[in-house]
Coordinates of N, CA and C in Angstrom, one line a residue:
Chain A
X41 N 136.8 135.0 102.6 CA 135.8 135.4 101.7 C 135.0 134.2 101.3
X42 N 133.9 134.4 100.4 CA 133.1 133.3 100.2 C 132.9 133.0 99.1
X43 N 133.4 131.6 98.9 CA 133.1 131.3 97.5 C 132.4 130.2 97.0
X44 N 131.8 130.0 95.9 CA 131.1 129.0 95.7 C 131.7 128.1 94.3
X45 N 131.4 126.7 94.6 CA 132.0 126.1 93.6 C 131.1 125.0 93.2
X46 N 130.7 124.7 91.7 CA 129.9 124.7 91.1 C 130.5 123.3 89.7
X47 N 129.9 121.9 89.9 CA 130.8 121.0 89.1 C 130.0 119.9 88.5
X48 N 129.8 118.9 87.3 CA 131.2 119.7 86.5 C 131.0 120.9 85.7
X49 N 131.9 121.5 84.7 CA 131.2 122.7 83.8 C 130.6 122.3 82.8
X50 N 130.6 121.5 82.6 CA 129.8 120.6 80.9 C 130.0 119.0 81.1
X51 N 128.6 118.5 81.2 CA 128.1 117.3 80.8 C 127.1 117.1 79.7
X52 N 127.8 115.6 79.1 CA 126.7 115.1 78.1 C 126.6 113.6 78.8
X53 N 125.2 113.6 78.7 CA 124.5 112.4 79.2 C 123.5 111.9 78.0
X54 N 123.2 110.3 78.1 CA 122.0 109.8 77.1 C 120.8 109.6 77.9
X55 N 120.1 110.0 76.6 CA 118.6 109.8 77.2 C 118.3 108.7 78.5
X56 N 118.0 108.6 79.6 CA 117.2 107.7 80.4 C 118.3 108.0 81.8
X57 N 119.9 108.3 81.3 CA 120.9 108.0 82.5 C 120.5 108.9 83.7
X58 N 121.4 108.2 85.2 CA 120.8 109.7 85.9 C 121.8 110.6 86.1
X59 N 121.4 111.6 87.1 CA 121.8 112.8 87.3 C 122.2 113.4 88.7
X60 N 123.8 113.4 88.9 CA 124.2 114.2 89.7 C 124.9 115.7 89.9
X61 N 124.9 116.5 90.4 CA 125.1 117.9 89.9 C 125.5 118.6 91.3
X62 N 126.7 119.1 91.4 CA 127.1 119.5 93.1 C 127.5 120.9 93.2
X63 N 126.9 121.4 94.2 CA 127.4 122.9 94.3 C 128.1 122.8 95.6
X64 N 128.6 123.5 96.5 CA 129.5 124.2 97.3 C 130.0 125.4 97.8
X65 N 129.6 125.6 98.8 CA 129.6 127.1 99.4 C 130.8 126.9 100.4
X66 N 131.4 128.5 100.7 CA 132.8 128.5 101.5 C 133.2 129.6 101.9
X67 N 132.9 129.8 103.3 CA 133.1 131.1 104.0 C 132.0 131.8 104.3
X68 N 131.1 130.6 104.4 CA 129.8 131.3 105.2 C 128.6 130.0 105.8
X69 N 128.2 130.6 106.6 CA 126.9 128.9 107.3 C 125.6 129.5 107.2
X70 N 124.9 128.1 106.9 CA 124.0 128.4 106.7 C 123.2 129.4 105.7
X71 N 123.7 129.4 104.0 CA 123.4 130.1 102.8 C 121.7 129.6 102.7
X72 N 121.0 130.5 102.3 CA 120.5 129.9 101.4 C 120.5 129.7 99.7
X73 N 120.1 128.9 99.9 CA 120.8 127.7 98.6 C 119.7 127.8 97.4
X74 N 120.0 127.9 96.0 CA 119.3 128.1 94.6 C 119.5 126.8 93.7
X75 N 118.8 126.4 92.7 CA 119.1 125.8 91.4 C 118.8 126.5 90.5
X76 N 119.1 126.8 89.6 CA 118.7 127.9 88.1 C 118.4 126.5 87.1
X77 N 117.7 126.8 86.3 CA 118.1 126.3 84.8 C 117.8 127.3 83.3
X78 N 118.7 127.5 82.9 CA 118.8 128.4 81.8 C 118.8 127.9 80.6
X79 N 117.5 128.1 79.7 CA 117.7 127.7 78.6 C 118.0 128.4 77.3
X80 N 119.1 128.0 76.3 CA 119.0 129.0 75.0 C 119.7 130.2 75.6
X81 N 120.6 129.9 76.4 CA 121.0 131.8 76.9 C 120.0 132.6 77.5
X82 N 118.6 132.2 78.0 CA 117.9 133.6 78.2 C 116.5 133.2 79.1
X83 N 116.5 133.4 80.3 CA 115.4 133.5 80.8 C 116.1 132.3 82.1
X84 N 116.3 133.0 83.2 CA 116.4 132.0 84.4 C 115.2 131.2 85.3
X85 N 114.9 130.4 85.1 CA 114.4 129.6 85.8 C 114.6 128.7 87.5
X86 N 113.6 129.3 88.1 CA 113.9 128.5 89.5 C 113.6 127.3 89.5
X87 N 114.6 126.4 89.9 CA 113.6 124.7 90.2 C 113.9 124.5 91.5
X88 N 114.7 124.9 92.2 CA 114.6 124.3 93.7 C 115.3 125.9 94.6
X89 N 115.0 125.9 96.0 CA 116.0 126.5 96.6 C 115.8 126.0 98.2
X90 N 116.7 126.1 98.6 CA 117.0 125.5 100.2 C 117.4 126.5 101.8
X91 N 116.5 126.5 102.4 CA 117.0 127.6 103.8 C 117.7 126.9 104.6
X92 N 117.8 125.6 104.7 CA 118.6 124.7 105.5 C 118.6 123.4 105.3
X93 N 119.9 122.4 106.2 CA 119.9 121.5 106.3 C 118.6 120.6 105.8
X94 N 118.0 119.1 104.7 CA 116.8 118.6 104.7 C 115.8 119.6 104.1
X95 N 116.1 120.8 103.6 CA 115.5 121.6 103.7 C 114.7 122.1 102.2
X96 N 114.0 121.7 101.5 CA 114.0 121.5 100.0 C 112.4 122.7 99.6
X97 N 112.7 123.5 98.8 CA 111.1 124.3 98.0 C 111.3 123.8 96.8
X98 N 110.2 123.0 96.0 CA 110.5 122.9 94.6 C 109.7 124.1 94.1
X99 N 110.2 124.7 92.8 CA 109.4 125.7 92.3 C 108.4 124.8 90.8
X100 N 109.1 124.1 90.4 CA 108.4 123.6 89.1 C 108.3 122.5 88.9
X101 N 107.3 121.5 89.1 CA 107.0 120.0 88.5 C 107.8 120.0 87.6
X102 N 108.7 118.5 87.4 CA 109.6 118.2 87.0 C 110.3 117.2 87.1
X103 N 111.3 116.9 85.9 CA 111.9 115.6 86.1 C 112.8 115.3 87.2
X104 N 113.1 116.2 88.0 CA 114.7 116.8 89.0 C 113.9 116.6 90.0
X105 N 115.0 116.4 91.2 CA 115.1 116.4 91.9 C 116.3 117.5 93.4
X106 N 116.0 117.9 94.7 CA 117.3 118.3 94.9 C 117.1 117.6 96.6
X107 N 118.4 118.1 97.3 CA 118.8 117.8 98.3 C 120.2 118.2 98.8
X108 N 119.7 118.3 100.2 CA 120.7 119.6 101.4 C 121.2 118.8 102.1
X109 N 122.3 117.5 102.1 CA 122.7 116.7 103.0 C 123.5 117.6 103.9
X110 N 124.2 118.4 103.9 CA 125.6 119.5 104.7 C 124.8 121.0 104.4
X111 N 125.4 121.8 105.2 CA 124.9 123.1 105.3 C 125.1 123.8 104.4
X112 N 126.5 123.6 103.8 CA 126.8 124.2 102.4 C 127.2 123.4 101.2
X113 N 126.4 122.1 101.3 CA 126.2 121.0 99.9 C 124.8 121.1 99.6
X114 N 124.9 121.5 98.0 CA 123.4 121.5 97.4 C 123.5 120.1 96.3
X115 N 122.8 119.4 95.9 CA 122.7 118.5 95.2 C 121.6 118.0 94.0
X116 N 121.7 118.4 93.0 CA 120.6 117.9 91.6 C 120.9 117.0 90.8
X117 N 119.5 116.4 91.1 CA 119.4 115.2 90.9 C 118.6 114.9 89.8
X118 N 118.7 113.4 89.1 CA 117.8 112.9 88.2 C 118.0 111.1 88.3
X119 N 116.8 110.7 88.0 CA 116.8 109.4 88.0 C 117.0 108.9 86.6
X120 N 116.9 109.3 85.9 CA 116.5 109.4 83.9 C 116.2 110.5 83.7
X121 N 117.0 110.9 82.8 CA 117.1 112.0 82.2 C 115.9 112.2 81.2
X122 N 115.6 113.1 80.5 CA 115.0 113.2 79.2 C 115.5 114.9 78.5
X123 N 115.3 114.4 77.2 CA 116.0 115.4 76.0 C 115.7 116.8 76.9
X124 N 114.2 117.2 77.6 CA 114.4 118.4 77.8 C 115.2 118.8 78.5
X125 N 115.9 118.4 79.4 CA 116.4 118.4 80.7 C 117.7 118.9 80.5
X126 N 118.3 119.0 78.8 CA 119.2 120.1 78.7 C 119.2 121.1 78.9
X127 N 120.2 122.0 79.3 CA 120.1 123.7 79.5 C 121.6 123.6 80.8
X128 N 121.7 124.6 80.7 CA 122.9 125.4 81.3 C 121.8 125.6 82.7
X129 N 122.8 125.2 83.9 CA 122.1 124.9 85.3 C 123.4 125.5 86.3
X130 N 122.6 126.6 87.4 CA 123.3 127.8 87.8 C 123.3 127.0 88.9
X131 N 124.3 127.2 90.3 CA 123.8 127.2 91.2 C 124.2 128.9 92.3
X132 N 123.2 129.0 93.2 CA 123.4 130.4 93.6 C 123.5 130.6 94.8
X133 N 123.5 131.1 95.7 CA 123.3 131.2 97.3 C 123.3 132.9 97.9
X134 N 122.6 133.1 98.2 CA 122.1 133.8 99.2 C 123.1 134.9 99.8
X135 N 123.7 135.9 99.4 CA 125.3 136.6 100.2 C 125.1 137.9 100.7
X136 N 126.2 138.4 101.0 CA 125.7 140.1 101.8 C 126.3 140.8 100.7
X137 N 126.2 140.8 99.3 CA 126.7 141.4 98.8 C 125.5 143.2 98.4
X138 N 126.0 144.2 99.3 CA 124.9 145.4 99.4 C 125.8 146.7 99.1
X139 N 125.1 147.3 98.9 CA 125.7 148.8 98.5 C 124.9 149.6 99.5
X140 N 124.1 148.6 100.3 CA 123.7 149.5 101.4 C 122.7 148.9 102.3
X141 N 121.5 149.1 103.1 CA 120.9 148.5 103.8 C 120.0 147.6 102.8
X142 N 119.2 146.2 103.2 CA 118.0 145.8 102.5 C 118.3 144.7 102.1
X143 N 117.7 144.0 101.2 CA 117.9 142.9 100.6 C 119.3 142.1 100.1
X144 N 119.3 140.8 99.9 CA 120.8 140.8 99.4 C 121.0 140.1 98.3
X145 N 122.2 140.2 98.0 CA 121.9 139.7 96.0 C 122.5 138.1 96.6
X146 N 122.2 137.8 95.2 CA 122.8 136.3 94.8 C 124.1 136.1 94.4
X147 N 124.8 135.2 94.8 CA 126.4 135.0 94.2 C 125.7 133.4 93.7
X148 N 125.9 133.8 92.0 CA 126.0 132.4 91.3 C 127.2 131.8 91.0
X149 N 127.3 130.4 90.8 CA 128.3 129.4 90.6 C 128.6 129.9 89.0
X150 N 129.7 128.6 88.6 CA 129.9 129.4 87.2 C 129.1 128.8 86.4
X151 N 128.3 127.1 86.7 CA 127.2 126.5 85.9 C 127.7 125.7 85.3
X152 N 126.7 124.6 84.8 CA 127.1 123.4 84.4 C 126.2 123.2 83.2
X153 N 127.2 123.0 81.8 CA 126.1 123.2 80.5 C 126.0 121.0 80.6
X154 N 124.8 120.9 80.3 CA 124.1 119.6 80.6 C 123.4 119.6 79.1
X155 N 123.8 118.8 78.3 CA 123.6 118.5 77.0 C 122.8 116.9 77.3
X156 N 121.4 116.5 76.8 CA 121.3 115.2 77.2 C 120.8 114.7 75.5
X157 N 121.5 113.6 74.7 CA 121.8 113.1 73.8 C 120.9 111.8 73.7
Chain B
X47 N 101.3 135.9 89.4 CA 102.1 136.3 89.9 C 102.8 137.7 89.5
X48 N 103.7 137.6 90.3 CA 104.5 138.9 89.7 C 105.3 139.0 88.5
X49 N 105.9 139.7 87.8 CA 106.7 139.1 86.7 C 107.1 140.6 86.2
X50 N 108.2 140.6 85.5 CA 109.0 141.5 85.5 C 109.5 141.6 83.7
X51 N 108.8 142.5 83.2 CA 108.9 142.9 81.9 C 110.3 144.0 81.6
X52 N 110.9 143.0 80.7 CA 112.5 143.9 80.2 C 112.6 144.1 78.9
X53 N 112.9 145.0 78.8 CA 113.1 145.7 76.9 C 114.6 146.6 77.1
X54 N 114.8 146.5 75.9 CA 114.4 146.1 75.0 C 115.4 144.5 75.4
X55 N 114.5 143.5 74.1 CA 115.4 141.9 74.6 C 116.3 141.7 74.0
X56 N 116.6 142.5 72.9 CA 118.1 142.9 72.4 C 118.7 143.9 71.7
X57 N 119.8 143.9 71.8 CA 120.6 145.5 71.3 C 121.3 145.4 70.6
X58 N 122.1 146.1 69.5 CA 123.1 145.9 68.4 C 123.5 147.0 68.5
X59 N 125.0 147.2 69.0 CA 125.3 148.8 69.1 C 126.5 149.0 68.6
X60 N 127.0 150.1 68.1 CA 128.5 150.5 68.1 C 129.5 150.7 69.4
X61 N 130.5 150.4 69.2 CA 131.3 150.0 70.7 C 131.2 152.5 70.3
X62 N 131.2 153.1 71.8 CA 131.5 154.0 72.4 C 129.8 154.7 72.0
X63 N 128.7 154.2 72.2 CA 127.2 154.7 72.1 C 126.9 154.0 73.5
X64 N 125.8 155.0 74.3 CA 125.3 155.0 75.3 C 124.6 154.1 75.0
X65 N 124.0 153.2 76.0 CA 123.2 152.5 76.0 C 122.1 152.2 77.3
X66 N 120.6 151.9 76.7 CA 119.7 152.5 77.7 C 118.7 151.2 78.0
X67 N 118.6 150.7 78.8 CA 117.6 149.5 79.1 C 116.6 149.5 80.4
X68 N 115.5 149.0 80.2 CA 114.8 149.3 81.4 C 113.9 148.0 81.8
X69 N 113.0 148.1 83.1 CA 112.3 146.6 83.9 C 111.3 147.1 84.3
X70 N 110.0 146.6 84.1 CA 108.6 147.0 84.7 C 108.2 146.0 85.5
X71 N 107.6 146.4 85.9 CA 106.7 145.4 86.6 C 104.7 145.9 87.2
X72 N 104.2 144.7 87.5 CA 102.7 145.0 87.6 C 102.6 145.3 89.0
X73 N 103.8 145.2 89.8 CA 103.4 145.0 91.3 C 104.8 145.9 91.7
X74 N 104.8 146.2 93.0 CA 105.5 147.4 93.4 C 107.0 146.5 93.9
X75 N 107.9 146.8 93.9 CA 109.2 146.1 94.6 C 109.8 146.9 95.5
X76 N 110.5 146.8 96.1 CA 111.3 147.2 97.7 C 113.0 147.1 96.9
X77 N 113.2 146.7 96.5 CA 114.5 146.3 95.9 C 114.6 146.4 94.7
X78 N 115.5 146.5 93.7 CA 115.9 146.0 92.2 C 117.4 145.6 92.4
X79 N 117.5 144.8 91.7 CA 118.9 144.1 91.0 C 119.2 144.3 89.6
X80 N 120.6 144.7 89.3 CA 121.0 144.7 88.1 C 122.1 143.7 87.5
X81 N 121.6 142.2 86.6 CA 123.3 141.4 86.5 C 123.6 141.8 85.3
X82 N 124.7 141.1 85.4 CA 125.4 140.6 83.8 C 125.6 139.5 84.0
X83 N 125.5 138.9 82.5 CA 126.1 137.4 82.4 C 127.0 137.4 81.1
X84 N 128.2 137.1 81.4 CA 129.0 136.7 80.5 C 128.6 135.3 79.5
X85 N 128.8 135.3 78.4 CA 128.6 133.9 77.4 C 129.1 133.1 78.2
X86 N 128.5 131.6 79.2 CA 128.8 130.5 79.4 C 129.2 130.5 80.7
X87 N 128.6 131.8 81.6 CA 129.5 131.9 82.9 C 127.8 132.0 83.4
X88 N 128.1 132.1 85.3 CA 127.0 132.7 85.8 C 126.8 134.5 86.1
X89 N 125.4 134.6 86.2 CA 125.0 135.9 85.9 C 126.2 137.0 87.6
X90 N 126.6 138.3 87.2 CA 127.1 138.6 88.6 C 126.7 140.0 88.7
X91 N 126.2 140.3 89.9 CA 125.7 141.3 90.2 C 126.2 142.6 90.6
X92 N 125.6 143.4 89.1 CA 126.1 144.6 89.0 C 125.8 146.1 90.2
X93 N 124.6 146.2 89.8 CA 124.1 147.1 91.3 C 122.5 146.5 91.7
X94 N 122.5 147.3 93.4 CA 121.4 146.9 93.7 C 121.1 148.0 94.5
X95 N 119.6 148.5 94.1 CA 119.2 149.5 94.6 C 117.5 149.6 95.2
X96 N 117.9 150.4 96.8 CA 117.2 149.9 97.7 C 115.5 150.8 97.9
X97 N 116.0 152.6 97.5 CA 115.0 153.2 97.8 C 114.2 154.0 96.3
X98 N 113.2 153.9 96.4 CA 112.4 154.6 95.2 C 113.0 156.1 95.0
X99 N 113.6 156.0 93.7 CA 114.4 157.6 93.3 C 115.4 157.4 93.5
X100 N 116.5 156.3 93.8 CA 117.7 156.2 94.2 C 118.4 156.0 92.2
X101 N 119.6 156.6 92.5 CA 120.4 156.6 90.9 C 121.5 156.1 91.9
X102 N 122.3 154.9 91.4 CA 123.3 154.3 91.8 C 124.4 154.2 90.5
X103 N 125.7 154.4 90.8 CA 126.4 154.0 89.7 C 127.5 152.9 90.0
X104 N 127.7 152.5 89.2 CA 129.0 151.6 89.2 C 129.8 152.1 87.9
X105 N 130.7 152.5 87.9 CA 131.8 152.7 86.7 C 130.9 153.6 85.4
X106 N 131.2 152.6 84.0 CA 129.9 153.7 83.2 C 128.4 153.0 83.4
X107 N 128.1 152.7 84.3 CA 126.9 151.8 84.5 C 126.2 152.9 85.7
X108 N 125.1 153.1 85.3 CA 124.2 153.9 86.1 C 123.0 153.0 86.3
X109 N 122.5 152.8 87.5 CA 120.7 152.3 87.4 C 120.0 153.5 88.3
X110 N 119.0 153.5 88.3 CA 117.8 154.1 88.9 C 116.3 153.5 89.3
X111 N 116.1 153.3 90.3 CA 115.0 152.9 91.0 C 113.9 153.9 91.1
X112 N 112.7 153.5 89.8 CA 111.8 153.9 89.4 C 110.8 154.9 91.0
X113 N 110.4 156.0 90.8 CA 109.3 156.8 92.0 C 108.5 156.0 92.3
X114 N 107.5 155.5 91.2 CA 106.3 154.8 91.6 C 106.9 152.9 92.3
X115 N 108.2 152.8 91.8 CA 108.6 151.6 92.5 C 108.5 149.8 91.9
X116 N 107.9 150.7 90.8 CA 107.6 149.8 89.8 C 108.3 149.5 88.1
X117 N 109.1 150.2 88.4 CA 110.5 149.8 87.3 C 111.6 150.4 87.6
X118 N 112.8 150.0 86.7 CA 113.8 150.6 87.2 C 114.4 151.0 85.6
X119 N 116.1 151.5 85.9 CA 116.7 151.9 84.1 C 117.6 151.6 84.8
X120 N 118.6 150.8 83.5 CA 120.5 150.7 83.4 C 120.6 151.4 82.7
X121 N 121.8 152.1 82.8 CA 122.3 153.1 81.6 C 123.6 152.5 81.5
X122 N 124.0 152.4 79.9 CA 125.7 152.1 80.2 C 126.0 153.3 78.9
X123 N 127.1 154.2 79.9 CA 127.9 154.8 79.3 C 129.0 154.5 77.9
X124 N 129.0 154.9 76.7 CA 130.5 154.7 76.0 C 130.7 152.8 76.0
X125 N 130.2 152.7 75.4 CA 130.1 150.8 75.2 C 131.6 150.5 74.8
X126 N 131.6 149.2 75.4 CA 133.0 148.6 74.8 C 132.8 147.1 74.8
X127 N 133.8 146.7 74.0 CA 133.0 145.3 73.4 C 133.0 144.3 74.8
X128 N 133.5 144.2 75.7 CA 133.7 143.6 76.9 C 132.2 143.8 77.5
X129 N 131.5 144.6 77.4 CA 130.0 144.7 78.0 C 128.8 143.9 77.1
X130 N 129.5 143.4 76.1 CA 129.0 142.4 75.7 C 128.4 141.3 77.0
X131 N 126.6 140.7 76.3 CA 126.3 139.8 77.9 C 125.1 139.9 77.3
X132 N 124.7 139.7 78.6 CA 123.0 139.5 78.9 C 122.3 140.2 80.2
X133 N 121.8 141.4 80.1 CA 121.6 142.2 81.5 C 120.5 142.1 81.9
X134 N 120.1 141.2 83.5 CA 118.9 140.7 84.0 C 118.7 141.8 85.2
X135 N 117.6 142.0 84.8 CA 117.1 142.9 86.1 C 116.3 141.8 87.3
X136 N 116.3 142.1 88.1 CA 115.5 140.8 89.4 C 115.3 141.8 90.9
X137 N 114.0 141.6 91.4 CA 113.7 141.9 92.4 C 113.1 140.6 93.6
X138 N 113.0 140.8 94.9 CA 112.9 140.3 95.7 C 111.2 139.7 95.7
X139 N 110.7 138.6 95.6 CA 109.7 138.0 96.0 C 109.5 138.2 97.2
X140 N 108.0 138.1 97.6 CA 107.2 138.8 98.7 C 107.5 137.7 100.0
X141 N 108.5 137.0 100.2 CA 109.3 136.4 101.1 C 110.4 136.5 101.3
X142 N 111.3 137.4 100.9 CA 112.5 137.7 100.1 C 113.5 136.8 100.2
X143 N 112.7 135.7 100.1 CA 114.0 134.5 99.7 C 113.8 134.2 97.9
X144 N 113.3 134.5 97.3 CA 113.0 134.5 96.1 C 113.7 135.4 95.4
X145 N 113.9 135.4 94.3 CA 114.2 136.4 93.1 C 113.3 136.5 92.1
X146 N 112.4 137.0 91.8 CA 111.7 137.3 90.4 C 112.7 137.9 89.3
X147 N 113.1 137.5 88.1 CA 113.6 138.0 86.6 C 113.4 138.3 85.6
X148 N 113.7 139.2 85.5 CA 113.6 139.5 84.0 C 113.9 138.6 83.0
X149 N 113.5 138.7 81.6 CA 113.9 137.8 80.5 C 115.1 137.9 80.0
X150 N 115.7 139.4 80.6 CA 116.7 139.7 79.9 C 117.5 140.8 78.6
X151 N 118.4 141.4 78.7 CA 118.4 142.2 77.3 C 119.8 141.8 76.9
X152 N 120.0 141.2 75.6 CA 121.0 140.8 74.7 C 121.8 141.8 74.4
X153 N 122.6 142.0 74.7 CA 123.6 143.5 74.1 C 124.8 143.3 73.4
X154 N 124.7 143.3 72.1 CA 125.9 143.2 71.2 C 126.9 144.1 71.2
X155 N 128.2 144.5 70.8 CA 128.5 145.5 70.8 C 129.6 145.1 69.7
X156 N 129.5 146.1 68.6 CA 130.7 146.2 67.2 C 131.5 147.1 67.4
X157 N 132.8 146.2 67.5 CA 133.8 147.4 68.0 C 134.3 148.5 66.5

């Protein structure tokens, strides 16, 4: 089965430090790959997603950064942080989870609450 | 762009009252998604439904995929405080590597 693993669950960082952030897929090749950021509980936000290897879409100008070194390693990044850059950060991938033909849903990580001080 | 209007954005209910939420949108979809998100967890997906007029259920959870294709309805049966969350409706972007989302509906529930 496939599971995704999502680390750490809560960081606090200070203003300027940078930013690593790692997800992990298992029991499947070649996912495509999500970042979320959620802020205040409500309203998900896309900032990156990945179809493969090198393979990067940014959705929103911004402080972040990502990257697809392995097939099923996602990576978010920051060089200096800043205060907004807190919020609760999903990561998701791409699965066959269907109740029947068509589209397929997302299996999200459990998320990383990122407090920056 | 496309964007996907959800109401109501939150609820206050007695635990065993139905409960009724729905997703619009300005542009037509091929798919709908129904999540939950637990407080402090990631969102996990409830149902997904493929054809216009389709009523799918999962346990007391019913959705329906709008005729015109352009919204959809959760129904949840007999509330219990465990259905407490945040219910995002999301459809497929016109590459279907995308998800478009709802804002969301906040559902409290007083046992």
């Amino acid at each position: 089965s496939q599971t995704i693993h999502q680390w750490p669950a809560t960081l606090v960082q200070p203003v300027g430090s940078p930013l690593s952030l790692e997800c992990t897929v298992e029991g499947t090749s070649n996912p495509n790959l999500y970042w979320y950021r959620q802020a205040a509980g409500r309203g998900l936000q896309l900032l990156f997603y990945s179809v493969g290897i090198g393979q990067i879409s940014s959705e929103v100008p911004q402080n972040l950064s990502a990257s697809r070194p392995q097939d099923r390693q996602f990576i978010l990044s920051s060089k200096k942080l800043l205060l907004s850059d807190s919020g609760f950060y999903l990561c998701a991938w791409r699965g066959d989870l269907t109740w029947g033909e068509g589209f397929y849903g997302y299996t999200f990580g459990s998320g990383t609450r990122l407090t920056v001080v | 762009g496309q964007q996907l209007n959800q109401s109501p954005q939150s609820m206050f209910i007695q635990e065993g009252e139905d409960v009724s939420m729905n997703c619009t949108s300005s542009s037509i979809f091929n798919t709908w998604l129904w999540y939950k998100q637990d407080p402090g967890e990631g969102p996990v997906l409830l149902i997904a439904l493929y054809k216009a007029g389709e009523l799918t259920s999962n346990g007391r959870l019913t959705a329906q995929f709008g005729i015109t294709r352009k919204d959809s309805f959760l129904n949840i049966s007999a509330s219990i405080p465990s259905d407490v969350g945040i219910y995002f409706c999301a459809g497929p972007a016109g590459n279907n590597r995308k998800l478009i989302w709802g804002l969301g509906t906040s559902l409290a529930v007083n046992p």
